[in-house]
Amino acid sequence: MTLATDAPNSLEAKDVAYLVHPYTNLRAHEQQGPLVIARGEGVRVWDIDGKDYIEGLSGLWCAGLGFSEKRLVEAARRQLERMPYTHTFAHRSSEPVIELAERLVKLAPEPLAKVFFVNSGSEAIDTAIKLVWYYNNARGKPEKKRIIARRRAYHGITLAAGHLTGLPYARVGFDLPMSDRFFHVTCPSHYRDGLPGESEEAFCDRLAQEVETLIRALGPETVAAFFAEPVMGAGGVVVPPARYFEKIQPILRKYDVLMVADEVICGFGRTGNMWGSETFSIRPDLLVCAKQLSSAYVPIAALLMSKEFYDVLADQSAKLGTLGMGYTYSGHPVAAAVALETLKIYESDRIVDRVRALAPRFQARLARLASHPLVGEARGIGLIGGLEIVQDKRTKAQFPQEAKAAAQIVARILEQGLILRPLPGDVIGICPPLIIAEHEIDELFDRLERGLDAALPAMAKAA
Ligand SMILES: Cc1ncc(COP(=O)(O)O)c(C=O)c1O
């Protein structure tokens, strides 16, 4: 039997479409030079020549409070003056770290109860992987180490996280995979991965079945965890069908496989609830968050875990004498103070209500683009969206890779004063700051429409 796995280093034909990251080629970068952003205000940024843009991707899906939130600047300044650095090793902590941990746990979905602070999403994912392995060693299940993720997932780029990311560019040329513990199943894009005539319900059933078949083929005693972003971001803004996670989770529970929610993009209101896990009825054993945790003003990320998971780690660390896990800047007090103030702002400004109020306008303008000749699918939820660019709307055929369709279109959109991001699979990501006003949503989409139209002649030639 051929496993529906990610055979190490053998890219399947369908993955090739995701091989080339539409952006980063160092030689091209040398020629073109960077767009240097000098200052920001609200949802707008200015480059060094004074040209203004709407930041339609909140930087890298992260600056939820925009680019001029004075309360965050003040929080950093206050903490820098009071205590610029102390660590969280060996029974130490600081006031903002303690307060932030308490607040995060209160906000977190059930049954998460404990927090471990780190500095980036990738670091949080690496930490989660190591702790999952530590947990299963502690439980006397040393074989239970394999991890399942999805094709097109983005979980970061460090050594372990890079194994989970289901985009070939994270591996090719880097001697990854180094480990055979990582497997990938089908991406829940009904548009791209659904079979002809397959309903969303049948698609979800098939994908859930694929997960079960894989777990059984590998041996449930060898499978430790399933990692998933509620809405896939950097792999192409893939919003799963509503019942996808409902169908996957009973299988995970049946085989004692942990559910790890990667909320690095979805966390803190993006999908119209505080957590993507709420939007998609996920009950995570572990949850990773970053980015909007501090509205990106300073680097900080967190790994939340259930009490049951924590207790196993705690007993094992007592047995071994230590928990050999931590970073110099885990729970950096300045980062913690800024994150704490960010969470206070989310509460005082009722950020989730705000997203819910704005989402209908945002999603209506997004949906309107589905009729554009270059757009195969316009999809989104809350204040995140993606446009899948196709050469042929009827057959869903993509432009040839060399055309770099999404990157070309994004360049035209940039000329209109809107920063968006081309993603693998020729998707254009849209993820504005959560503080965007209704009239700014209209302005964003007006610029986007003008950019798409301006790209039409070049794309007709590329076809
Ligand atoms: C869902 C998700 N997980 C993990 C990461 C990695 O985070 P970082 O870039 O902070 O390492 C990202 C980054 O975009 C992400 O979107």
Coordinates of C-alpha atoms and ligand atoms in Angstrom, one line a residue:
M1 CA 0.0 0.0 0.0
T2 CA 1.2 3.5 -0.8
L3 CA 0.8 5.7 2.2
A4 CA -0.7 9.1 1.6
T5 CA 2.3 10.6 3.2
D6 CA 4.9 13.1 2.4
A7 CA 7.5 10.8 1.0
P8 CA 10.7 12.6 2.1
N9 CA 12.2 14.8 -0.5
S10 CA 10.0 13.4 -3.3
L11 CA 7.8 16.2 -4.3
E12 CA 4.6 15.1 -5.7
A13 CA 3.5 16.6 -9.0
K14 CA 0.8 18.6 -7.3
D15 CA 3.2 20.1 -4.8
V16 CA 5.4 21.6 -7.6
A17 CA 2.9 24.4 -8.0
Y18 CA 3.9 25.5 -4.5
L19 CA 7.7 25.1 -4.9
V20 CA 8.6 28.5 -5.9
H21 CA 8.0 31.2 -3.4
P22 CA 6.7 34.1 -5.4
Y23 CA 9.0 36.5 -3.6
T24 CA 12.4 35.8 -2.4
N25 CA 15.2 35.4 -4.8
L26 CA 18.3 37.0 -3.5
R27 CA 19.6 38.1 -7.0
A28 CA 16.3 39.6 -7.9
H29 CA 16.3 41.4 -4.5
E30 CA 19.8 42.8 -5.2
Q31 CA 18.6 44.2 -8.5
Q32 CA 15.4 45.6 -7.3
G33 CA 16.4 46.7 -3.8
P34 CA 14.0 46.8 -0.9
L35 CA 10.9 48.9 -0.4
V36 CA 12.0 50.9 2.6
I37 CA 9.1 51.7 4.9
A38 CA 9.9 54.7 7.1
R39 CA 6.9 55.4 9.2
G40 CA 3.3 54.4 9.9
E41 CA 0.0 55.8 11.1
G42 CA -3.1 53.7 11.6
V43 CA -3.4 51.3 8.7
R44 CA -1.1 53.4 6.5
V45 CA 2.7 53.3 6.0
W46 CA 5.0 55.7 4.1
D47 CA 8.1 54.7 2.2
I48 CA 11.3 56.8 2.4
D49 CA 10.2 58.8 -0.7
G50 CA 7.0 59.8 1.0
K51 CA 4.6 57.6 -0.9
D52 CA 1.8 56.2 1.2
Y53 CA 0.3 52.8 1.2
I54 CA -2.5 50.9 3.0
E55 CA -0.8 48.0 4.7
G56 CA -3.1 45.3 3.5
L57 CA -1.3 42.5 5.2
S58 CA -0.6 44.1 8.6
G59 CA 3.1 43.7 7.8
L60 CA 3.3 39.9 8.0
W61 CA -0.3 39.3 9.3
C62 CA 0.7 40.7 12.6
A63 CA 0.3 44.5 13.3
G64 CA -3.3 44.1 14.3
L65 CA -3.4 47.5 16.0
G66 CA -1.8 49.3 13.1
F67 CA 1.3 51.3 13.1
S68 CA 0.8 54.1 15.7
E69 CA -0.7 52.8 18.9
K70 CA 0.7 55.1 21.5
R71 CA -0.4 52.9 24.4
L72 CA 2.0 50.2 23.2
V73 CA 4.9 52.6 22.9
E74 CA 4.2 53.8 26.5
A75 CA 4.0 50.3 27.8
A76 CA 7.4 49.5 26.4
R77 CA 8.9 52.8 27.7
R78 CA 7.5 52.2 31.2
Q79 CA 8.9 48.7 31.4
L80 CA 12.3 49.7 30.0
E81 CA 12.6 52.3 32.7
R82 CA 11.4 50.0 35.5
M83 CA 13.1 46.7 34.7
P84 CA 14.5 46.2 31.1
Y85 CA 15.5 42.6 31.6
T86 CA 15.0 39.7 33.8
H87 CA 14.5 36.1 32.8
T88 CA 12.2 33.2 33.6
F89 CA 14.7 30.5 34.3
A90 CA 15.2 28.8 37.7
H91 CA 12.2 30.1 39.5
R92 CA 12.4 33.7 38.3
S93 CA 9.8 35.8 36.7
S94 CA 8.6 39.4 36.3
E95 CA 5.4 41.3 37.0
P96 CA 4.3 41.7 33.3
V97 CA 5.0 38.0 32.6
I98 CA 2.9 36.8 35.4
E99 CA 0.0 39.2 34.5
L100 CA 0.3 38.3 30.9
A101 CA 0.2 34.6 31.6
E102 CA -2.9 35.0 33.8
R103 CA -4.7 37.1 31.2
L104 CA -3.8 34.7 28.3
V105 CA -5.1 31.7 30.2
K106 CA -8.3 33.5 30.9
L107 CA -8.8 34.2 27.2
A108 CA -7.7 30.8 26.0
P109 CA -10.1 28.2 24.7
E110 CA -10.8 25.1 26.9
P111 CA -8.9 23.2 28.2
L112 CA -5.7 25.3 28.0
A113 CA -4.4 26.3 31.4
K114 CA -0.6 26.9 31.3
V115 CA 1.7 29.1 29.2
F116 CA 5.3 29.0 28.0
F117 CA 6.7 32.1 26.4
V118 CA 9.0 32.2 23.5
N119 CA 10.0 34.8 20.9
S120 CA 8.6 33.7 17.5
G121 CA 6.1 31.4 15.9
S122 CA 8.7 29.0 14.7
E123 CA 10.3 28.8 18.1
A124 CA 6.9 28.1 19.6
I125 CA 6.3 25.3 17.1
D126 CA 9.7 23.8 17.7
T127 CA 9.1 24.0 21.4
A128 CA 5.7 22.3 21.0
I129 CA 7.3 19.5 19.0
K130 CA 10.0 18.9 21.6
L131 CA 7.5 19.0 24.5
V132 CA 5.1 16.6 22.7
W133 CA 8.1 14.2 22.5
Y134 CA 9.0 14.8 26.1
Y135 CA 5.4 14.2 27.1
N136 CA 5.2 10.8 25.3
N137 CA 8.6 9.7 26.7
A138 CA 7.2 10.7 30.1
R139 CA 4.1 8.6 29.5
G140 CA 6.2 5.5 28.7
K141 CA 5.3 5.8 25.0
P142 CA 8.7 6.3 23.4
E143 CA 7.4 5.2 20.0
K144 CA 4.7 7.8 19.9
K145 CA 6.5 10.6 18.1
R146 CA 5.2 11.0 14.6
I147 CA 3.5 14.2 13.7
I148 CA 0.9 14.9 11.0
A149 CA 0.5 18.3 9.3
R150 CA -1.2 19.3 6.0
R151 CA 0.2 20.2 2.6
R152 CA 0.4 23.9 2.2
A153 CA 0.5 24.5 5.9
Y154 CA 2.9 27.1 7.2
H155 CA 4.3 26.5 10.7
G156 CA 7.6 28.3 10.4
I157 CA 11.0 27.8 9.0
T158 CA 13.4 26.6 11.8
L159 CA 14.6 23.1 11.6
A160 CA 11.7 21.3 13.2
A161 CA 9.0 23.7 12.2
G162 CA 10.4 23.6 8.6
H163 CA 9.5 19.8 8.7
L164 CA 5.9 20.6 9.5
T165 CA 5.5 23.4 6.9
G166 CA 3.9 21.7 4.0
L167 CA 5.4 23.9 1.3
P168 CA 8.4 22.5 -0.5
Y169 CA 10.4 25.7 -0.5
A170 CA 10.9 25.3 3.2
R171 CA 12.9 22.1 2.5
V172 CA 14.5 22.1 -0.9
G173 CA 18.1 23.0 -0.8
F174 CA 18.2 22.8 3.0
D175 CA 18.8 19.1 3.4
L176 CA 15.4 18.7 5.0
P177 CA 13.9 16.4 6.0
M178 CA 16.4 15.3 8.6
S179 CA 13.8 13.2 10.3
D180 CA 11.2 10.7 9.1
R181 CA 8.7 11.6 11.9
F182 CA 6.7 14.2 9.8
F183 CA 3.8 13.4 7.5
H184 CA 1.5 15.6 5.4
V185 CA -2.1 15.0 4.4
T186 CA -4.3 16.8 1.9
C187 CA -4.9 20.5 2.3
P188 CA -8.5 21.4 3.1
S189 CA -9.0 23.6 0.0
H190 CA -12.3 22.4 -1.4
Y191 CA -11.7 24.7 -4.5
R192 CA -8.3 23.2 -5.3
D193 CA -8.3 19.7 -3.7
G194 CA -12.0 18.8 -3.9
L195 CA -12.8 16.1 -6.5
P196 CA -15.1 17.1 -9.4
G197 CA -18.7 17.2 -8.1
E198 CA -17.6 16.4 -4.5
S199 CA -19.7 18.2 -1.9
E200 CA -17.9 20.0 1.0
E201 CA -19.3 17.4 3.3
A202 CA -18.0 14.5 1.3
F203 CA -14.7 16.3 0.9
C204 CA -14.4 16.6 4.7
D205 CA -15.3 13.0 5.1
R206 CA -12.6 12.0 2.6
L207 CA -10.0 14.1 4.3
A208 CA -10.9 12.8 7.8
Q209 CA -10.7 9.3 6.4
E210 CA -7.3 10.0 5.0
V211 CA -6.1 11.0 8.5
E212 CA -7.5 7.9 10.0
T213 CA -6.0 5.7 7.3
L214 CA -2.6 7.3 7.8
I215 CA -2.7 6.9 11.6
R216 CA -3.7 3.2 11.2
A217 CA -1.0 2.6 8.5
L218 CA 1.7 4.2 10.6
G219 CA 0.4 2.5 13.8
P220 CA -1.5 4.6 16.3
E221 CA 1.1 3.8 18.9
T222 CA 3.6 5.9 16.8
V223 CA 1.5 9.0 16.1
A224 CA 1.8 11.8 18.6
A225 CA 0.1 14.9 17.3
F226 CA -1.8 16.7 14.5
F227 CA -0.7 20.3 13.9
A228 CA -3.1 22.7 12.1
E229 CA -3.7 26.3 11.5
P230 CA -7.5 27.0 11.8
V231 CA -7.2 29.0 8.6
M232 CA -4.1 28.4 6.6
G233 CA -2.3 31.7 6.1
A234 CA 1.0 31.7 4.2
G235 CA 0.1 28.6 2.3
G236 CA -2.6 30.5 0.5
V237 CA -5.3 31.6 2.9
V238 CA -7.2 28.4 2.9
V239 CA -10.5 28.5 4.9
P240 CA -11.5 24.9 5.6
P241 CA -15.1 23.9 5.1
A242 CA -17.1 24.5 8.3
R243 CA -17.2 20.9 9.5
Y244 CA -13.6 19.9 8.6
F245 CA -12.2 20.0 12.1
E246 CA -15.4 18.5 13.6
K247 CA -14.7 15.4 11.6
I248 CA -11.0 15.2 12.2
Q249 CA -11.0 15.6 16.0
P250 CA -12.9 12.5 17.0
I251 CA -10.3 10.5 15.0
L252 CA -7.4 12.2 16.9
R253 CA -9.1 11.5 20.2
K254 CA -9.8 7.8 19.2
Y255 CA -6.1 7.3 18.6
D256 CA -4.7 9.4 21.5
V257 CA -3.2 12.0 19.1
L258 CA -2.8 15.5 20.4
M259 CA -4.5 18.4 18.6
V260 CA -2.2 21.4 18.3
A261 CA -3.7 24.6 17.0
D262 CA -1.3 27.0 15.3
E263 CA -3.1 30.3 16.0
V264 CA -0.1 32.4 14.9
I265 CA -2.2 34.2 12.4
C266 CA -5.8 33.4 13.5
G267 CA -5.3 34.3 17.2
F268 CA -6.7 37.5 18.7
G269 CA -9.8 38.2 16.6
R270 CA -8.7 37.7 13.1
T271 CA -11.5 35.2 12.2
G272 CA -14.3 37.0 14.1
N273 CA -13.7 35.2 17.4
M274 CA -10.8 35.6 19.8
W275 CA -9.4 32.3 18.5
G276 CA -9.7 30.5 15.2
S277 CA -10.3 27.4 17.4
E278 CA -13.6 29.0 18.4
T279 CA -14.6 29.7 14.9
F280 CA -13.9 26.1 13.8
S281 CA -14.9 24.3 17.0
I282 CA -11.4 23.1 17.8
R283 CA -10.6 21.9 21.2
P284 CA -6.8 22.1 21.3
D285 CA -4.5 20.2 23.7
L286 CA -1.8 22.8 22.8
L287 CA -2.1 26.2 21.1
V288 CA 0.6 28.3 19.6
C289 CA 0.2 32.1 19.2
A290 CA 2.5 35.0 18.2
K291 CA 2.1 38.0 15.9
Q292 CA -1.0 39.8 17.1
L293 CA -0.1 38.8 20.7
S294 CA 1.9 42.0 20.8
S295 CA 0.4 43.5 17.6
A296 CA 4.0 42.8 16.4
Y297 CA 5.4 45.8 18.2
V298 CA 8.0 43.6 19.8
P299 CA 8.7 39.9 19.3
I300 CA 6.9 37.5 21.6
A301 CA 5.0 34.2 21.1
A302 CA 3.5 31.7 23.5
L303 CA 2.7 28.0 23.7
L304 CA -0.4 27.2 25.7
M305 CA -1.1 23.8 27.0
S306 CA -3.7 21.8 28.9
K307 CA -3.3 21.1 32.6
E308 CA -3.2 17.4 31.8
F309 CA -0.3 17.9 29.4
Y310 CA 1.5 20.2 31.8
D311 CA 1.2 17.8 34.7
V312 CA 2.9 15.1 32.7
L313 CA 5.8 17.5 31.9
A314 CA 6.0 18.6 35.5
D315 CA 6.2 15.1 36.9
Q316 CA 8.8 14.2 34.4
S317 CA 10.9 17.3 35.1
A318 CA 10.8 16.4 38.8
K319 CA 12.0 12.9 37.9
L320 CA 14.8 14.1 35.6
G321 CA 15.7 17.0 37.8
T322 CA 14.9 19.8 35.3
L323 CA 12.9 20.7 32.3
G324 CA 15.7 21.4 29.8
M325 CA 13.7 24.0 27.8
G326 CA 13.9 27.8 27.7
Y327 CA 15.4 30.8 25.9
T328 CA 17.2 33.9 27.1
Y329 CA 14.3 36.0 26.0
S330 CA 11.5 33.7 27.1
G331 CA 9.1 36.1 28.8
H332 CA 11.2 39.2 28.1
P333 CA 9.7 41.8 30.4
V334 CA 9.4 44.5 27.8
A335 CA 7.8 42.1 25.3
A336 CA 5.5 40.9 28.0
A337 CA 4.5 44.4 29.0
V338 CA 3.7 45.3 25.4
A339 CA 1.7 42.1 24.9
L340 CA -0.2 42.7 28.1
E341 CA -1.1 46.2 27.0
T342 CA -2.1 44.8 23.6
L343 CA -4.5 42.3 25.3
K344 CA -5.9 45.2 27.4
I345 CA -6.6 47.2 24.2
Y346 CA -8.3 44.2 22.6
E347 CA -10.6 44.1 25.6
S348 CA -11.2 47.8 26.0
D349 CA -11.7 48.4 22.3
R350 CA -13.8 45.2 22.0
I351 CA -11.7 44.1 19.1
V352 CA -13.7 40.9 18.4
D353 CA -16.9 42.8 18.2
R354 CA -15.2 45.2 15.8
V355 CA -14.0 42.4 13.5
R356 CA -17.5 41.0 13.5
A357 CA -19.0 44.4 12.6
L358 CA -16.5 45.0 9.8
A359 CA -16.3 41.4 8.4
P360 CA -19.6 41.6 6.3
R361 CA -18.3 44.7 4.5
F362 CA -14.8 43.2 4.0
Q363 CA -16.2 39.8 2.9
A364 CA -18.7 41.4 0.5
R365 CA -16.0 43.5 -1.2
L366 CA -13.8 40.4 -1.4
A367 CA -16.6 38.2 -2.8
R368 CA -17.3 40.8 -5.5
L369 CA -13.8 40.1 -6.9
A370 CA -14.8 36.5 -7.6
S371 CA -16.2 37.7 -11.0
H372 CA -12.9 39.3 -12.0
P373 CA -11.3 37.5 -15.0
L374 CA -8.1 36.8 -13.1
V375 CA -9.7 35.4 -9.9
G376 CA -10.6 31.7 -9.6
E377 CA -11.7 31.9 -6.0
A378 CA -12.2 34.7 -3.6
R379 CA -12.3 33.3 0.0
G380 CA -12.1 34.5 3.5
I381 CA -13.5 34.8 7.0
G382 CA -13.5 37.7 9.5
L383 CA -10.8 40.1 8.3
I384 CA -8.7 37.7 6.3
G385 CA -9.0 36.9 2.7
G386 CA -7.3 35.3 -0.3
L387 CA -7.7 35.6 -4.1
E388 CA -6.6 32.6 -6.0
I389 CA -5.4 33.7 -9.4
V390 CA -6.1 31.5 -12.4
Q391 CA -5.5 31.6 -16.1
D392 CA -8.8 29.9 -16.8
K393 CA -11.7 30.3 -14.5
R394 CA -13.6 27.4 -15.9
T395 CA -10.9 24.7 -15.7
K396 CA -9.1 26.4 -12.7
A397 CA -5.8 26.1 -14.7
Q398 CA -3.0 28.2 -13.2
F399 CA -0.7 30.5 -15.1
P400 CA 2.7 28.9 -15.9
Q401 CA 5.1 29.2 -12.9
E402 CA 7.5 31.5 -14.8
A403 CA 4.7 34.0 -15.2
K404 CA 4.8 34.6 -11.4
A405 CA 1.2 35.7 -11.8
A406 CA 0.4 36.6 -8.1
A407 CA 3.7 38.5 -7.7
Q408 CA 3.2 40.4 -10.9
I409 CA -0.4 41.4 -9.9
V410 CA 0.8 42.4 -6.4
A411 CA 3.3 44.7 -8.0
R412 CA 0.5 46.4 -10.0
I413 CA -1.5 46.7 -6.8
L414 CA 1.5 48.2 -5.0
E415 CA 1.5 50.9 -7.6
Q416 CA -2.0 51.8 -6.5
G417 CA -0.8 52.3 -3.0
L418 CA -1.7 49.0 -1.4
I419 CA 0.6 46.4 0.1
L420 CA -0.5 42.8 -0.3
R421 CA 1.4 39.6 -0.4
P422 CA 1.7 37.0 -3.2
L423 CA 1.6 33.4 -1.8
P424 CA 2.5 30.0 -3.2
G425 CA -0.1 28.6 -5.5
D426 CA -0.7 32.1 -7.0
V427 CA -2.8 33.4 -4.1
I428 CA -2.9 37.0 -3.0
G429 CA -3.3 37.4 0.8
I430 CA -5.3 40.2 2.4
C431 CA -5.1 40.7 6.1
P432 CA -5.4 44.4 7.1
P433 CA -5.0 45.7 10.7
L434 CA -8.0 44.9 12.9
I435 CA -8.4 48.7 13.5
I436 CA -9.2 49.3 9.8
A437 CA -12.3 51.6 9.4
E438 CA -15.1 50.8 7.0
H439 CA -14.2 53.6 4.6
E440 CA -10.6 52.2 4.6
I441 CA -11.9 48.8 3.7
D442 CA -13.5 50.4 0.6
E443 CA -10.3 52.3 -0.2
L444 CA -8.4 49.0 0.1
F445 CA -10.6 47.2 -2.3
D446 CA -10.8 50.1 -4.7
R447 CA -7.0 50.1 -4.9
L448 CA -7.0 46.3 -5.2
E449 CA -9.5 46.4 -8.1
R450 CA -7.5 49.0 -9.9
G451 CA -4.4 46.9 -9.5
L452 CA -6.1 43.8 -10.8
D453 CA -7.4 45.6 -13.8
A454 CA -4.0 47.2 -14.5
A455 CA -2.5 43.6 -14.5
L456 CA -4.9 42.3 -17.1
P457 CA -2.8 43.2 -20.3
A458 CA 0.4 41.6 -19.0
M459 CA -1.4 38.5 -17.7
A460 CA -3.1 38.1 -21.1
K461 CA 0.3 38.0 -22.7
A462 CA 1.6 35.5 -20.0
A463 CA -1.2 33.1 -20.7
Ligands
LIG1 C1 0.6 29.9 11.2 C2 2.1 30.3 11.4 N1 2.8 29.5 12.2 C3 4.1 29.8 12.5 C4 4.7 30.9 11.9 C5 6.1 31.2 12.1 O1 6.2 32.3 12.9 P1 7.6 33.2 12.9 O2 7.8 33.7 11.5 O3 7.4 34.2 14.0 O4 8.7 32.2 13.2 C6 4.0 31.7 11.0 C7 4.6 32.9 10.3 O5 4.1 33.5 9.4 C8 2.6 31.4 10.7 O6 1.9 32.1 9.9

